[in-house]
Amino acid sequence: QVQLAETGGGLVQPGGSLRLSCAASGSIARINTMGWYRQAPGKQRELVAATTSGGNLNYADAVKGRFTISRDNAKNTVSLQMNSLKPEDTAVYYCNALIVVLRDRLYRPVDAWGQGTLVTVSS
C-alpha cells in the first residue's frame, strides 16, 4: 500500500556528520507529516524531528542546533542532516510519515514506518 525506505546510516566518529534520507512510495494521495524517530539500545523509541506539509518543524531538545530536517513534497522524501554527532546519538533511526492513501476508492489515513537504519557514533 505504502512503503518508506531509509538510506544513509552508518558508522561515524564523534563530531562527524551523516545525512539520512527517506522516500515514500505507493498509492499516496498526500503526506501530512514526515519525520524521524530513533531507538537506542535499552531505550524507548523517541521523536527526533518532524515536519508538516506546511513547513512547521519540531526537534527533540537533544538534537536542536545539530540536526536539520528537510522535505521535498514533490518527491515524497524527507532528509535528516546530522552534524556534530555524539555517541549518545547512536540508535536505529526510523522514518515515519502520516500519509493519506487511496485504497478501494477511499482516502484512508496510514501511519507508515520504515524498516530503520543504524547510526553508530564511535571512535
PDB file of C-alpha atoms in Angstrom:
ATOM      1  CA  GLN A   1       0.000   0.000   0.000  1.00  0.00           C
ATOM      2  CA  VAL A   2       2.707   2.431   1.057  1.00  0.00           C
ATOM      3  CA  GLN A   3       6.390   1.949   1.731  1.00  0.00           C
ATOM      4  CA  LEU A   4       9.113   4.017   3.362  1.00  0.00           C
ATOM      5  CA  ALA A   5      12.741   3.344   2.527  1.00  0.00           C
ATOM      6  CA  GLU A   6      15.578   4.831   4.578  1.00  0.00           C
ATOM      7  CA  THR A   7      19.171   5.254   3.491  1.00  0.00           C
ATOM      8  CA  GLY A   8      22.269   6.899   4.879  1.00  0.00           C
ATOM      9  CA  GLY A   9      23.012   5.146   8.137  1.00  0.00           C
ATOM     10  CA  GLY A  10      26.475   4.025   9.037  1.00  0.00           C
ATOM     11  CA  LEU A  11      29.460   4.424  11.317  1.00  0.00           C
ATOM     12  CA  VAL A  12      30.810   7.897  12.008  1.00  0.00           C
ATOM     13  CA  GLN A  13      33.248   9.373  14.508  1.00  0.00           C
ATOM     14  CA  PRO A  14      32.122  11.826  17.172  1.00  0.00           C
ATOM     15  CA  GLY A  15      31.824  15.278  15.683  1.00  0.00           C
ATOM     16  CA  GLY A  16      31.147  13.893  12.245  1.00  0.00           C
ATOM     17  CA  SER A  17      28.100  14.146  10.035  1.00  0.00           C
ATOM     18  CA  LEU A  18      25.612  11.882   8.332  1.00  0.00           C
ATOM     19  CA  ARG A  19      22.623  12.521   6.141  1.00  0.00           C
ATOM     20  CA  LEU A  20      19.630  10.216   6.281  1.00  0.00           C
ATOM     21  CA  SER A  21      17.056  10.105   3.524  1.00  0.00           C
ATOM     22  CA  CYS A  22      13.627   8.557   3.313  1.00  0.00           C
ATOM     23  CA  ALA A  23      11.433   8.060   0.279  1.00  0.00           C
ATOM     24  CA  ALA A  24       7.748   7.230   0.384  1.00  0.00           C
ATOM     25  CA  SER A  25       6.083   5.263  -2.371  1.00  0.00           C
ATOM     26  CA  GLY A  26       2.689   3.761  -3.049  1.00  0.00           C
ATOM     27  CA  SER A  27      -0.813   4.996  -3.646  1.00  0.00           C
ATOM     28  CA  ILE A  28      -0.192   8.289  -1.928  1.00  0.00           C
ATOM     29  CA  ALA A  29      -2.789  11.000  -2.035  1.00  0.00           C
ATOM     30  CA  ARG A  30      -0.898  13.318   0.286  1.00  0.00           C
ATOM     31  CA  ILE A  31       1.592  13.243   3.135  1.00  0.00           C
ATOM     32  CA  ASN A  32       0.639  15.309   6.133  1.00  0.00           C
ATOM     33  CA  THR A  33       3.694  14.794   8.313  1.00  0.00           C
ATOM     34  CA  MET A  34       7.110  13.244   7.814  1.00  0.00           C
ATOM     35  CA  GLY A  35       9.712  12.754  10.472  1.00  0.00           C
ATOM     36  CA  TRP A  36      12.375  10.706  12.125  1.00  0.00           C
ATOM     37  CA  TYR A  37      12.371   8.643  15.285  1.00  0.00           C
ATOM     38  CA  ARG A  38      15.216   6.760  16.880  1.00  0.00           C
ATOM     39  CA  GLN A  39      15.623   3.935  19.318  1.00  0.00           C
ATOM     40  CA  ALA A  40      18.855   3.372  21.190  1.00  0.00           C
ATOM     41  CA  PRO A  41      19.739   0.073  22.855  1.00  0.00           C
ATOM     42  CA  GLY A  42      17.743  -0.343  26.034  1.00  0.00           C
ATOM     43  CA  LYS A  43      15.677   2.777  25.423  1.00  0.00           C
ATOM     44  CA  GLN A  44      12.248   3.558  24.078  1.00  0.00           C
ATOM     45  CA  ARG A  45      11.688   4.990  20.639  1.00  0.00           C
ATOM     46  CA  GLU A  46      11.702   8.778  20.653  1.00  0.00           C
ATOM     47  CA  LEU A  47      10.926  11.553  18.221  1.00  0.00           C
ATOM     48  CA  VAL A  48      13.986  13.170  16.676  1.00  0.00           C
ATOM     49  CA  ALA A  49      12.489  15.637  14.220  1.00  0.00           C
ATOM     50  CA  ALA A  50       9.329  16.138  12.220  1.00  0.00           C
ATOM     51  CA  THR A  51       7.980  18.459   9.584  1.00  0.00           C
ATOM     52  CA  THR A  52       4.483  19.158   8.349  1.00  0.00           C
ATOM     53  CA  SER A  53       3.433  19.858   4.801  1.00  0.00           C
ATOM     54  CA  GLY A  54       3.033  23.477   5.825  1.00  0.00           C
ATOM     55  CA  GLY A  55       6.651  23.753   6.877  1.00  0.00           C
ATOM     56  CA  ASN A  56       6.388  23.580  10.646  1.00  0.00           C
ATOM     57  CA  LEU A  57       9.428  21.971  12.254  1.00  0.00           C
ATOM     58  CA  ASN A  58       9.793  20.116  15.515  1.00  0.00           C
ATOM     59  CA  TYR A  59      13.050  18.892  17.056  1.00  0.00           C
ATOM     60  CA  ALA A  60      13.913  16.965  20.145  1.00  0.00           C
ATOM     61  CA  ASP A  61      15.844  19.053  22.641  1.00  0.00           C
ATOM     62  CA  ALA A  62      18.811  16.714  22.387  1.00  0.00           C
ATOM     63  CA  VAL A  63      19.341  17.459  18.692  1.00  0.00           C
ATOM     64  CA  LYS A  64      18.402  21.121  18.388  1.00  0.00           C
ATOM     65  CA  GLY A  65      21.115  23.094  16.678  1.00  0.00           C
ATOM     66  CA  ARG A  66      22.805  19.972  15.344  1.00  0.00           C
ATOM     67  CA  PHE A  67      20.186  18.224  13.201  1.00  0.00           C
ATOM     68  CA  THR A  68      18.182  19.683  10.344  1.00  0.00           C
ATOM     69  CA  ILE A  69      15.129  18.096   8.791  1.00  0.00           C
ATOM     70  CA  SER A  70      14.079  18.914   5.258  1.00  0.00           C
ATOM     71  CA  ARG A  71      11.315  17.754   2.980  1.00  0.00           C
ATOM     72  CA  ASP A  72      10.692  17.614  -0.739  1.00  0.00           C
ATOM     73  CA  ASN A  73       6.956  17.410  -1.211  1.00  0.00           C
ATOM     74  CA  ALA A  74       7.206  16.843  -4.952  1.00  0.00           C
ATOM     75  CA  LYS A  75       9.392  13.767  -4.470  1.00  0.00           C
ATOM     76  CA  ASN A  76       7.764  12.499  -1.262  1.00  0.00           C
ATOM     77  CA  THR A  77      11.089  12.470   0.508  1.00  0.00           C
ATOM     78  CA  VAL A  78      12.420  13.678   3.820  1.00  0.00           C
ATOM     79  CA  SER A  79      16.025  14.005   4.920  1.00  0.00           C
ATOM     80  CA  LEU A  80      17.805  14.445   8.211  1.00  0.00           C
ATOM     81  CA  GLN A  81      21.156  16.196   8.184  1.00  0.00           C
ATOM     82  CA  MET A  82      23.005  15.247  11.350  1.00  0.00           C
ATOM     83  CA  ASN A  83      26.031  17.299  12.334  1.00  0.00           C
ATOM     84  CA  SER A  84      28.260  17.304  15.401  1.00  0.00           C
ATOM     85  CA  LEU A  85      27.257  13.755  16.144  1.00  0.00           C
ATOM     86  CA  LYS A  86      27.705  12.406  19.638  1.00  0.00           C
ATOM     87  CA  PRO A  87      27.982   8.833  20.899  1.00  0.00           C
ATOM     88  CA  GLU A  88      24.569   9.220  22.512  1.00  0.00           C
ATOM     89  CA  ASP A  89      23.101   9.693  19.034  1.00  0.00           C
ATOM     90  CA  THR A  90      23.795   6.034  18.350  1.00  0.00           C
ATOM     91  CA  ALA A  91      20.482   4.385  17.538  1.00  0.00           C
ATOM     92  CA  VAL A  92      18.341   2.845  14.876  1.00  0.00           C
ATOM     93  CA  TYR A  93      16.657   5.704  13.067  1.00  0.00           C
ATOM     94  CA  TYR A  94      13.182   5.202  11.660  1.00  0.00           C
ATOM     95  CA  CYS A  95      11.395   7.237   9.053  1.00  0.00           C
ATOM     96  CA  ASN A  96       7.770   7.948   9.858  1.00  0.00           C
ATOM     97  CA  ALA A  97       5.008   9.510   7.807  1.00  0.00           C
ATOM     98  CA  LEU A  98       1.352  10.247   8.297  1.00  0.00           C
ATOM     99  CA  ILE A  99       0.012   9.516   4.854  1.00  0.00           C
ATOM    100  CA  VAL A 100      -3.374   9.616   3.216  1.00  0.00           C
ATOM    101  CA  VAL A 101      -3.635   6.803   0.681  1.00  0.00           C
ATOM    102  CA  LEU A 102      -6.189   5.939  -1.948  1.00  0.00           C
ATOM    103  CA  ARG A 103      -7.450   2.403  -1.381  1.00  0.00           C
ATOM    104  CA  ASP A 104     -10.679   0.847  -2.627  1.00  0.00           C
ATOM    105  CA  ARG A 105     -11.641   4.244  -3.968  1.00  0.00           C
ATOM    106  CA  LEU A 106     -11.478   5.729  -0.489  1.00  0.00           C
ATOM    107  CA  TYR A 107      -8.963   8.009   1.131  1.00  0.00           C
ATOM    108  CA  ARG A 108      -7.531   6.376   4.213  1.00  0.00           C
ATOM    109  CA  PRO A 109      -5.017   7.569   6.803  1.00  0.00           C
ATOM    110  CA  VAL A 110      -1.912   5.458   7.292  1.00  0.00           C
ATOM    111  CA  ASP A 111       0.816   5.750   9.911  1.00  0.00           C
ATOM    112  CA  ALA A 112       3.759   4.422   7.919  1.00  0.00           C
ATOM    113  CA  TRP A 113       7.153   3.340   9.201  1.00  0.00           C
ATOM    114  CA  GLY A 114      10.397   2.429   7.534  1.00  0.00           C
ATOM    115  CA  GLN A 115      12.488  -0.563   8.468  1.00  0.00           C
ATOM    116  CA  GLY A 116      15.109   1.544  10.222  1.00  0.00           C
ATOM    117  CA  THR A 117      18.724   2.414   9.513  1.00  0.00           C
ATOM    118  CA  LEU A 118      21.505   2.073  12.065  1.00  0.00           C
ATOM    119  CA  VAL A 119      23.597   5.077  13.027  1.00  0.00           C
ATOM    120  CA  THR A 120      26.653   4.355  15.138  1.00  0.00           C
ATOM    121  CA  VAL A 121      28.755   7.204  16.523  1.00  0.00           C
ATOM    122  CA  SER A 122      32.010   5.879  17.884  1.00  0.00           C
ATOM    123  CA  SER A 123      35.727   6.474  17.739  1.00  0.00           C
TER     124      SER A 123
END
